[in-house]
Short mmCIF file of C-alpha atoms in Angstrom, two decimals:
data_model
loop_
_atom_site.label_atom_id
_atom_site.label_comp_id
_atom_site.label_asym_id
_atom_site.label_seq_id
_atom_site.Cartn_x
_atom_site.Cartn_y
_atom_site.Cartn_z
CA UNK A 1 52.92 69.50 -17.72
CA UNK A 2 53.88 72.19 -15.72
CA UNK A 3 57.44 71.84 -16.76
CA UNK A 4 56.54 71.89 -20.58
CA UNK A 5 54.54 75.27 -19.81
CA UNK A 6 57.83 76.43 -17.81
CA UNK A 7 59.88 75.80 -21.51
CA UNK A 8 57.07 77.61 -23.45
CA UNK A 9 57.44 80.84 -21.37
CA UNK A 10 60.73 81.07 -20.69
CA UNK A 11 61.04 80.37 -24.76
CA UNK A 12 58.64 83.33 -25.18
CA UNK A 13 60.12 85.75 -22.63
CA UNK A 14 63.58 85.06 -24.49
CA UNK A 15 61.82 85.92 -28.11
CA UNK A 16 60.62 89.13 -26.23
CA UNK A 17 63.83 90.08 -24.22
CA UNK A 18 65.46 89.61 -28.26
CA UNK A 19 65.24 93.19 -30.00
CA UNK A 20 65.90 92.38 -33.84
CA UNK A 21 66.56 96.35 -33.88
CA UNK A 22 69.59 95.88 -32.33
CA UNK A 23 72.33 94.48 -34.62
CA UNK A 24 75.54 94.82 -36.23
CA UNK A 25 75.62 95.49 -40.25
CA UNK A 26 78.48 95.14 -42.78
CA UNK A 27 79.26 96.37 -45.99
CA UNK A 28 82.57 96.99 -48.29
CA UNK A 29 84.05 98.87 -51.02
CA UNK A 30 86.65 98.72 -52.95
CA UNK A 31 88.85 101.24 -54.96
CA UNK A 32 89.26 102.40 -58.68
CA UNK A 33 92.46 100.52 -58.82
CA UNK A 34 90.55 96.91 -57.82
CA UNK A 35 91.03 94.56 -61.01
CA UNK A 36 86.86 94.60 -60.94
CA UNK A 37 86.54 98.23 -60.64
CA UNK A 38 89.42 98.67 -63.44
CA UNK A 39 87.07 96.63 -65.57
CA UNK A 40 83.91 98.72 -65.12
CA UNK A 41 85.61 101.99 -65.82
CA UNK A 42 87.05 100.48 -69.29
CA UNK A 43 83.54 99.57 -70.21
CA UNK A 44 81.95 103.02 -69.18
CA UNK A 45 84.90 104.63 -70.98
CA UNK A 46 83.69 103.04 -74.20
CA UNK A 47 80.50 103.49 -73.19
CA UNK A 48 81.01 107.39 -72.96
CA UNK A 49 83.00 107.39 -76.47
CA UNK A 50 79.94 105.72 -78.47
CA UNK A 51 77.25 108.35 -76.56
CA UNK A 52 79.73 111.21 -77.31
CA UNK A 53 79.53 110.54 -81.19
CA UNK A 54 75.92 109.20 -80.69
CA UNK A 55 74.15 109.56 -78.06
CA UNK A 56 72.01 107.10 -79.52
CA UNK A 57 74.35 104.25 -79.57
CA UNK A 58 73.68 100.80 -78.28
CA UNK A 59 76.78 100.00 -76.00
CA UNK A 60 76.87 96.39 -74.04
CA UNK A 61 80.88 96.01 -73.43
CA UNK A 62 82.50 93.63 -70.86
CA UNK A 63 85.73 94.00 -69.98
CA UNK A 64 88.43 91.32 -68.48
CA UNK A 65 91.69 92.04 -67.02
CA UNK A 66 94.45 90.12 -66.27
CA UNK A 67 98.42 90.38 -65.83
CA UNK A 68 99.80 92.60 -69.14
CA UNK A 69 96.16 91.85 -70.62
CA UNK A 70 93.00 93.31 -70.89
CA UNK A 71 90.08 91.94 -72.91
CA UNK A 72 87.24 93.90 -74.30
CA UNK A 73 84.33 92.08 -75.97
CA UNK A 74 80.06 92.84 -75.93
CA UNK A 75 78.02 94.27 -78.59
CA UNK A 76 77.68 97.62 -79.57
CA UNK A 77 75.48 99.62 -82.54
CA UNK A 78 76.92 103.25 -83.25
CA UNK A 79 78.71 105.54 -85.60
CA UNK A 80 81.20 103.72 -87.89
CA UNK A 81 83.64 106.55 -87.42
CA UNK A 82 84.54 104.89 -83.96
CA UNK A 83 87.90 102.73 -84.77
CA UNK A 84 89.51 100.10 -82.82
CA UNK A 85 92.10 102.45 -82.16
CA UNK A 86 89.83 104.97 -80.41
CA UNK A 87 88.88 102.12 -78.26
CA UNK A 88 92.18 101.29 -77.22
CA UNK A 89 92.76 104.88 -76.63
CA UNK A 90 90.03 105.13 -74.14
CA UNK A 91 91.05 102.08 -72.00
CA UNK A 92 94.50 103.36 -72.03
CA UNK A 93 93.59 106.76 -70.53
CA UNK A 94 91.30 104.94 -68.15
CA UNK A 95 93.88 102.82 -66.63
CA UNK A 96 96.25 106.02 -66.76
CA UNK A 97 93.84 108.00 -64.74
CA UNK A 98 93.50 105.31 -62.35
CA UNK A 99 96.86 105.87 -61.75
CA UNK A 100 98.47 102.11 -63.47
CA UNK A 101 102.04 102.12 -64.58
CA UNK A 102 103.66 99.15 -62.61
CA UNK A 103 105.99 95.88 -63.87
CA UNK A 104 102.49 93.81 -64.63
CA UNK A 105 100.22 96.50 -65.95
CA UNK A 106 100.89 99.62 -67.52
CA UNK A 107 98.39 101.69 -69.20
CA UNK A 108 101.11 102.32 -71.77
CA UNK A 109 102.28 98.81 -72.77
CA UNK A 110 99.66 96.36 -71.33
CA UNK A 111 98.16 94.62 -74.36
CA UNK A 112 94.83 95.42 -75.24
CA UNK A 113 92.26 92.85 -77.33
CA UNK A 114 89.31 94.09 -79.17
CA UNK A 115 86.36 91.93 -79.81
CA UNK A 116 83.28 93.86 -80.22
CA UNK A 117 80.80 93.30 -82.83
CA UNK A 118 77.06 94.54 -83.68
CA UNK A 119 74.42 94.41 -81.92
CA UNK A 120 71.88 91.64 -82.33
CA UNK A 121 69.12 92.02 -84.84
CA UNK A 122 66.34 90.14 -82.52
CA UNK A 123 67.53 92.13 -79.68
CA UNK A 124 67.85 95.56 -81.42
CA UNK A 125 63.95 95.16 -82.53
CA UNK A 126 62.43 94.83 -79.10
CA UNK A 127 63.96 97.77 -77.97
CA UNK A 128 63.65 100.16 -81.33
CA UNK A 129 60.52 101.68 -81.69
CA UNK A 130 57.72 100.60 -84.36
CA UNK A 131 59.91 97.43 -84.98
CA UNK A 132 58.67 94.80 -82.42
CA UNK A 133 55.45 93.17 -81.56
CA UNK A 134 54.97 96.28 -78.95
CA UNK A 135 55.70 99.63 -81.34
CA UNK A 136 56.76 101.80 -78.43
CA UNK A 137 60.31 101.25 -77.54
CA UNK A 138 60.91 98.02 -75.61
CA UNK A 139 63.12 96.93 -72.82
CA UNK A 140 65.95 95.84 -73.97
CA UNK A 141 65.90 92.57 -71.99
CA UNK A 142 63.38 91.31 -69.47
CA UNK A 143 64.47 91.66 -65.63
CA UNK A 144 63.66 92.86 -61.96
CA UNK A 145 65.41 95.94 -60.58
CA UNK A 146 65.91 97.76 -57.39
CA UNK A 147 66.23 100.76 -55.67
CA UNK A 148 66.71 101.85 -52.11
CA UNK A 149 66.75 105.61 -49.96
CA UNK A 150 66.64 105.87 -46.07
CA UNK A 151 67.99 108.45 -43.67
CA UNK A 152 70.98 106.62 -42.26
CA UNK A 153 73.09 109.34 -44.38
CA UNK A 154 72.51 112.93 -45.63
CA UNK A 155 73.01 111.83 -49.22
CA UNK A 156 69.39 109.12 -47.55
CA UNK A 157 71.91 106.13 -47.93
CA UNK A 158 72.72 103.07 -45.68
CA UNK A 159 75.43 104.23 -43.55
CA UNK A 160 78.01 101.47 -43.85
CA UNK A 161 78.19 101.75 -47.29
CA UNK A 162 78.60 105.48 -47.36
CA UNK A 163 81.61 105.61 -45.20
CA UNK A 164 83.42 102.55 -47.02
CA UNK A 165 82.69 104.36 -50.10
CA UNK A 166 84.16 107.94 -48.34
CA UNK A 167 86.93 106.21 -46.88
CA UNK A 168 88.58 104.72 -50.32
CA UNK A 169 87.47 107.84 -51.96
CA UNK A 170 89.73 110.08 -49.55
CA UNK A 171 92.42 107.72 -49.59
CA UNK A 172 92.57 107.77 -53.49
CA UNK A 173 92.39 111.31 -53.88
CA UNK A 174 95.30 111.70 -51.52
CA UNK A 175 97.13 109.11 -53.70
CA UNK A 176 96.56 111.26 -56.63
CA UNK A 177 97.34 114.40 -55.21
CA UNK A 178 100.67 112.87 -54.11
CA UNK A 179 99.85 113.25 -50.15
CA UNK A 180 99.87 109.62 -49.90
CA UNK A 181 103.35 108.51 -50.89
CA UNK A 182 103.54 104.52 -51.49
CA UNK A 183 99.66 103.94 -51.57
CA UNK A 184 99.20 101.91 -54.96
CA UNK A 185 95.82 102.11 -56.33
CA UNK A 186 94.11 98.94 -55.59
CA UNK A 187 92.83 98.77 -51.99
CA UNK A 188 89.19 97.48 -50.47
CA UNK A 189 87.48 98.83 -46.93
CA UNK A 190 84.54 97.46 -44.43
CA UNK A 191 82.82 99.03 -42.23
CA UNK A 192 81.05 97.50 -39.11
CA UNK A 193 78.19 99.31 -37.80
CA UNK A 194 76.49 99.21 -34.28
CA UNK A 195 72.61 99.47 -34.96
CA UNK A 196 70.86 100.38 -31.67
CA UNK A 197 66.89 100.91 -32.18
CA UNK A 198 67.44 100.44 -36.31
CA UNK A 199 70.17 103.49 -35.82
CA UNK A 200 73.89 103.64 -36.19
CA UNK A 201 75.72 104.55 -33.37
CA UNK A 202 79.51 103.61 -34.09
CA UNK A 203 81.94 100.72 -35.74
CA UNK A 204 82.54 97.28 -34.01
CA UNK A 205 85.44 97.58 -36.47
CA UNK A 206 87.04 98.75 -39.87
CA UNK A 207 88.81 96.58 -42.56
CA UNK A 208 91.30 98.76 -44.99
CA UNK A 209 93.61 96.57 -47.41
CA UNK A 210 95.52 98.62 -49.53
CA UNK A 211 98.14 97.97 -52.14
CA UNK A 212 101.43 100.05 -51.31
CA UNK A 213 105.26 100.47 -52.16
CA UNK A 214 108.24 97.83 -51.77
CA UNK A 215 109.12 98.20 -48.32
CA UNK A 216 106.80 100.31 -46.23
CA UNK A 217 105.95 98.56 -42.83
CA UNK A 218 102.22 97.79 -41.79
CA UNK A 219 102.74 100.61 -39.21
CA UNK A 220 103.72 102.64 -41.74
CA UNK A 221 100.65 101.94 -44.30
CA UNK A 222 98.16 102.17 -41.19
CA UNK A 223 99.26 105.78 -40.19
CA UNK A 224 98.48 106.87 -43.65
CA UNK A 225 95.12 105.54 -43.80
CA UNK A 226 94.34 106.24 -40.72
CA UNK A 227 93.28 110.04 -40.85
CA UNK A 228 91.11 109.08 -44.00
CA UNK A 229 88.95 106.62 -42.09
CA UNK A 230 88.94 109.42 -38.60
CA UNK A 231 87.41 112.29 -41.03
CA UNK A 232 84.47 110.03 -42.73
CA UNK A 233 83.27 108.42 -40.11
CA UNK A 234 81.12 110.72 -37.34
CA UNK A 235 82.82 111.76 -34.36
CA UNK A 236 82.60 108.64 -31.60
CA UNK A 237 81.87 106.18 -34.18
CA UNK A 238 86.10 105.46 -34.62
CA UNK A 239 86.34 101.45 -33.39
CA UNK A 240 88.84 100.39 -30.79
CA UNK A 241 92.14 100.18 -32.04
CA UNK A 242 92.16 96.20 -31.82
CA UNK A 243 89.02 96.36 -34.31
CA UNK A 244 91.14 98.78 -36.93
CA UNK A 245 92.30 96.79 -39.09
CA UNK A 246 94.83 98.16 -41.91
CA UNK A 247 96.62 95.14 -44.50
CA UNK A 248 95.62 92.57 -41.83
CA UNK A 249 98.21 89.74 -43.69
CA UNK A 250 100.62 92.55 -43.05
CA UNK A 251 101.96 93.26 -46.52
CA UNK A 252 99.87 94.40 -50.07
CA UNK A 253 102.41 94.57 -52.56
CA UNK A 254 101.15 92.54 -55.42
CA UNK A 255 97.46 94.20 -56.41
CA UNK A 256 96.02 95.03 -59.37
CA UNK A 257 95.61 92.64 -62.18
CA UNK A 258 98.93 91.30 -61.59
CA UNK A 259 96.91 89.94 -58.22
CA UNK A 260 94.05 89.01 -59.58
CA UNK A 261 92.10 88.74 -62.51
CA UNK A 262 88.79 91.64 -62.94
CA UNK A 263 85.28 91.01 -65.01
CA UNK A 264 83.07 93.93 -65.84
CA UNK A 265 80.10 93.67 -63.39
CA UNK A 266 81.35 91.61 -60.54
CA UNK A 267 80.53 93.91 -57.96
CA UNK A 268 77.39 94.53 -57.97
CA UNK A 269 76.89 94.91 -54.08
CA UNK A 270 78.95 97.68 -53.76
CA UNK A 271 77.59 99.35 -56.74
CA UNK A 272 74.34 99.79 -55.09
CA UNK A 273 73.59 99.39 -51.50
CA UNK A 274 76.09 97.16 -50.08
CA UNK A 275 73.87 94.71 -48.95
CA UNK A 276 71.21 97.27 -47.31
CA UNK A 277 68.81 96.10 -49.78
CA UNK A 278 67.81 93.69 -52.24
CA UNK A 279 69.76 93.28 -55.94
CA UNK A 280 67.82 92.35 -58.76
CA UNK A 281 71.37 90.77 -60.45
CA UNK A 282 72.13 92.91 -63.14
CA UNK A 283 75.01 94.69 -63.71
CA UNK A 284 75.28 98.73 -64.57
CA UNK A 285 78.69 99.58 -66.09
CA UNK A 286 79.42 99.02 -69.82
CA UNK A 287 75.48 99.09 -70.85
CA UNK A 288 74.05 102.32 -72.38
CA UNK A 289 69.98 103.35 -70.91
CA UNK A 290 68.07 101.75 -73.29
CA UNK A 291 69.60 98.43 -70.95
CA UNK A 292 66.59 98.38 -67.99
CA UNK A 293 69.41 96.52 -65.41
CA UNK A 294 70.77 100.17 -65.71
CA UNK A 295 68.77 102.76 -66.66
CA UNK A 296 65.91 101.62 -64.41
CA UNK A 297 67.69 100.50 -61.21
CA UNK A 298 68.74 104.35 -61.70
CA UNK A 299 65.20 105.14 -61.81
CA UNK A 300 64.12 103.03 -58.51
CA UNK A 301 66.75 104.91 -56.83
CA UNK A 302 65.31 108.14 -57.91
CA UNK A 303 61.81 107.48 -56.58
CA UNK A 304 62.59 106.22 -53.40
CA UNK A 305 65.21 108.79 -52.99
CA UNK A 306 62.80 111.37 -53.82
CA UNK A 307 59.62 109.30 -51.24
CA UNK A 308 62.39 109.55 -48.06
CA UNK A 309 62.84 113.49 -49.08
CA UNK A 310 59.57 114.15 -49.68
CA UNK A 311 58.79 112.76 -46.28
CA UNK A 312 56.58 109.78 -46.75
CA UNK A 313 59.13 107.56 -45.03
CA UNK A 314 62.40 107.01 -43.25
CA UNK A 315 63.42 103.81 -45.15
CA UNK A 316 61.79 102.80 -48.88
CA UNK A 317 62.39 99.70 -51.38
CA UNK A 318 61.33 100.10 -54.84
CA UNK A 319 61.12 97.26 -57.33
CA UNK A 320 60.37 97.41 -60.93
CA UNK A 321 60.40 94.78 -63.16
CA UNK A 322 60.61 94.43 -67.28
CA UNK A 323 59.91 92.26 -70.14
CA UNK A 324 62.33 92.26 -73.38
CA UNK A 325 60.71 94.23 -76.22
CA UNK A 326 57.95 95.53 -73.83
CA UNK A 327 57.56 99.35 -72.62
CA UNK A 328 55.21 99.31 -70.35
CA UNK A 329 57.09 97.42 -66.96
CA UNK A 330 55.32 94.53 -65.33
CA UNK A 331 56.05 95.41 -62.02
CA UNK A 332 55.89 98.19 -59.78
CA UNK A 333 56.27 97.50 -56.10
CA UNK A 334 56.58 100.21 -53.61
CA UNK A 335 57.76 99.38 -49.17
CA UNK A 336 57.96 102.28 -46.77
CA UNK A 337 59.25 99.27 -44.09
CA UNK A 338 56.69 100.33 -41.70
CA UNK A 339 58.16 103.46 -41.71
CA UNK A 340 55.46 105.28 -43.81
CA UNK A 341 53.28 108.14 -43.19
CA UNK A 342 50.89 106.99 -46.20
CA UNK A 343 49.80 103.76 -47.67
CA UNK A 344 51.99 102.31 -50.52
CA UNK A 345 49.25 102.21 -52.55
CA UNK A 346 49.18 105.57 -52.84
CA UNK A 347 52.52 106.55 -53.56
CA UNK A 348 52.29 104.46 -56.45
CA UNK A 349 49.66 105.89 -58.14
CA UNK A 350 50.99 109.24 -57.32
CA UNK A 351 54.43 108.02 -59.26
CA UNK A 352 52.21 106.65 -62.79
CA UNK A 353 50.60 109.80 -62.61
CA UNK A 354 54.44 112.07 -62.59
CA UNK A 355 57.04 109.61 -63.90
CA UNK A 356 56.42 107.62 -67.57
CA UNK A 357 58.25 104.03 -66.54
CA UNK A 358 58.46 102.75 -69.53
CA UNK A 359 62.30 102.83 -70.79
CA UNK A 360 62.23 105.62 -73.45
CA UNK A 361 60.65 107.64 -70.48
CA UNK A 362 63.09 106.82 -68.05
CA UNK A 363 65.50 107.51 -69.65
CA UNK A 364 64.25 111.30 -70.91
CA UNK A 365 62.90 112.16 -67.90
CA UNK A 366 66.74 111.32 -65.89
CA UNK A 367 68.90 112.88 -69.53
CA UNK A 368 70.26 109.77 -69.40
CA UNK A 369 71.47 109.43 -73.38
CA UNK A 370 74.86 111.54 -72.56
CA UNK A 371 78.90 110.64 -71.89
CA UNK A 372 78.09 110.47 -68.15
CA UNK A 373 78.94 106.91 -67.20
CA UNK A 374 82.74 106.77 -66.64
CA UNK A 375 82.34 108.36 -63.45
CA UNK A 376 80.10 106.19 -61.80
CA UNK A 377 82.60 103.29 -62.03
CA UNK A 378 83.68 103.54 -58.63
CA UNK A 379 83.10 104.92 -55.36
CA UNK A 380 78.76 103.36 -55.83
CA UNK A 381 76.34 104.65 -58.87
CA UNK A 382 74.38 106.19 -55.90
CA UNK A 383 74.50 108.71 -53.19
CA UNK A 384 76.96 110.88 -55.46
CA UNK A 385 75.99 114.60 -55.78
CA UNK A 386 74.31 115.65 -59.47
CA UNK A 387 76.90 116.93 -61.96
CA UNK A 388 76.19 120.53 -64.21
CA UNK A 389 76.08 118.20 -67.03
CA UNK A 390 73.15 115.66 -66.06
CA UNK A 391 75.86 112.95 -64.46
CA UNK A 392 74.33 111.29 -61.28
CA UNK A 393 70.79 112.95 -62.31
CA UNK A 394 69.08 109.66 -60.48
CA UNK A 395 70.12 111.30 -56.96
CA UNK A 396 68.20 114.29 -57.76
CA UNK A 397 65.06 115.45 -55.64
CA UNK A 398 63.15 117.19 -58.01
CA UNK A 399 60.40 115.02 -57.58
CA UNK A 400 59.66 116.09 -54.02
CA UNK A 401 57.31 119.06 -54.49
CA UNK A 402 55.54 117.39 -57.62
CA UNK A 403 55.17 113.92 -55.40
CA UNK A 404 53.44 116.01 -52.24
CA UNK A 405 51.15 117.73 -54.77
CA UNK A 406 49.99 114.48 -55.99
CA UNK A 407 49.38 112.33 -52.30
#
């Protein structure tokens, strides 16, 4: 027996001695130029050319890309003045910004495939207004979404994110400036962080894989990315040069589409919070606002971007949650992660009383029914700065004053 009790507290003074806020967290990004990402900016291209003629359009494109081939196919509802042609023309100049004109895929010759067609009549009545069972405008499909702030960041996102984001963001800009001579556009980061107390404190490592020229060595590839990953990440938090990791298989020639095949909407995880929080499983790009997966994912990210501001915590989750043809949603579930200076309860009701939920007010109260979506293809749909023209409105704190009026 008194063995047995020697087990149980040793067992419970290892528990104890065990701090869970002591970890190490992962996330990754990858570039424009990945086959995935090239996808997502096609669709948000057409996306943008429907809400440019209309900005009432109904736009749900997907987008697949392969060697010499790209694939577009969804749904859409808009102005009949929009050819096939001006479709093709906006995937070309997307893959031309992105900087594609290799053997394999060129945004001049690659061939491009057209199959959208209209939208569905059972689905198009759930979310027009007076039309379905519910006469306000619906969702347009039923789903749970998510949205995450804490003060890892000044822009209140999860750190290891942020800097994977930063890093392939510098690194492409030099590439299109022509400072990075040889760097091809497709490329992917990680970033390792060292949590101590629930706090970053520097990279265990960092993962860049980047496609480049015929003939450039490893060394040669590292040196370039090098100063990219030294200015995002804060001073001391550079990993030991074992841990930095640039092309670890030692040659990235072959990228693109010619390497691998892309869908619209297969990276989700990056998109949003790399892994920081949860993912209800819809994708964003390619769907216009009156879509909830988008539009209100947005809005979760708005409200607990504007609760960490405002002060009411240093980490919140936000969950809404929809029903096709419905406005009102279903769901509204608000966690401060212990963190909280008020009960959730209460920040709720503050939120019904400022914010109208249902889609139609989402997506007035964010300007959402403008060309803004191209741009949030790459680099993560949050954490951006707001543009003059209502782009990344969702990151806006606007709500901060309002909010501490109403707690």
């Amino acid at each position: 027996m008194a063995d047995l009790a020697m087990t149980v507290d040793t067992d419970t003074e290892n528990k104890q001695s065990h701090n869970l806020k002591d970890y190490v967290f992962t996330s990754e990004s990858v570039s424009e130029g990945h086959p995935d990402k090239i996808c997502d900016r096609i669709s948000d291209a057409i996306l943008d050319l429907y809400m440019k003629h209309d900005p009432q359009s109904r736009v749900a494109c997907e987008t697949l890309t392969t060697t010499d081939s790209v694939v577009i196919a969804g749904e859409v509802r808009g102005p009949e003045a929009i050819t096939k042609d001006m479709i093709e023309g906006a995937a070309r100049q997307a893959i031309k910004d992105i900087g594609y004109a290799q053997e394999g895929f060129n945004w001049e010759t690659v061939d491009i495939d057209i199959k959208l067609h209209k939208q569905s009549v059972d689905i198009a009545q759930g979310v027009d207004a007076g039309t379905g069972v519910d006469t306000n405008e619906g969702a347009g499909d039923q789903g749970i979404m998510f949205g995450y702030a804490c003060r890892e960041t000044d822009v209140l996102m999860p750190a290891a994110i942020h800097y994977s984001h930063s890093i392939l963001k510098s690194l492409a800009d030099a590439r299109h400036s022509g400072a990075a001579q040889g760097i091809e556009p497709d490329s992917k980061s990680q970033v390792s962080l060292e949590y101590r107390d629930d706090k970053p404190v520097r990279a265990t490592s960092v993962v860049v894989s980047t496609q480049h020229a015929e003939g450039m060595t490893q060394e040669e590839v590292k040196e370039i990315v090098r100063p990219h990953v030294e200015a995002v990440l804060p001073e001391g938090f550079m990993p030991p040069e074992e841990e930095f990791y640039v092309n670890p298989t030692g040659r990235f020639v072959i990228g693109g589409p010619v390497g691998d095949a892309g869908l619209t909407g297969r990276k989700i995880i990056v998109d949003t919070y790399g892994g920081s929080a949860p993912h209800g499983g819809g994708a964003f790009s390619g769907k216009d606002p009156t879509k909830v997966d988008r539009s209100a994912a947005y809005a979760a990210r708005y409200l607990a971007k504007n609760i960490v501001g405002a002060g009411y915590a240093d980490g919140c989750t936000i969950q809404l949650a929809y029903a096709i043809g419905v406005s009102k949603p279903l769901g509204f579930y608000v966690n401060t992660h212990e963190t909280g200076s008020v009960p959730e309860a209460v920040l709720i009701d503050a939120i019904n009383k400022l914010v109208d939920l249902s889609p139609r007010g989402i997506r007035e109260h964010l300007q959402m029914n403008k060309p803004i979506y191209q741009r949030t293809a790459a680099y993560g749909h949050f954490g951006r700065e707001p543009d003059a023209d209502g782009g990344f409105s969702w990151e806006k704190t606007d709500l901060v004053e309002a909010l501490k009026k109403a707690v």
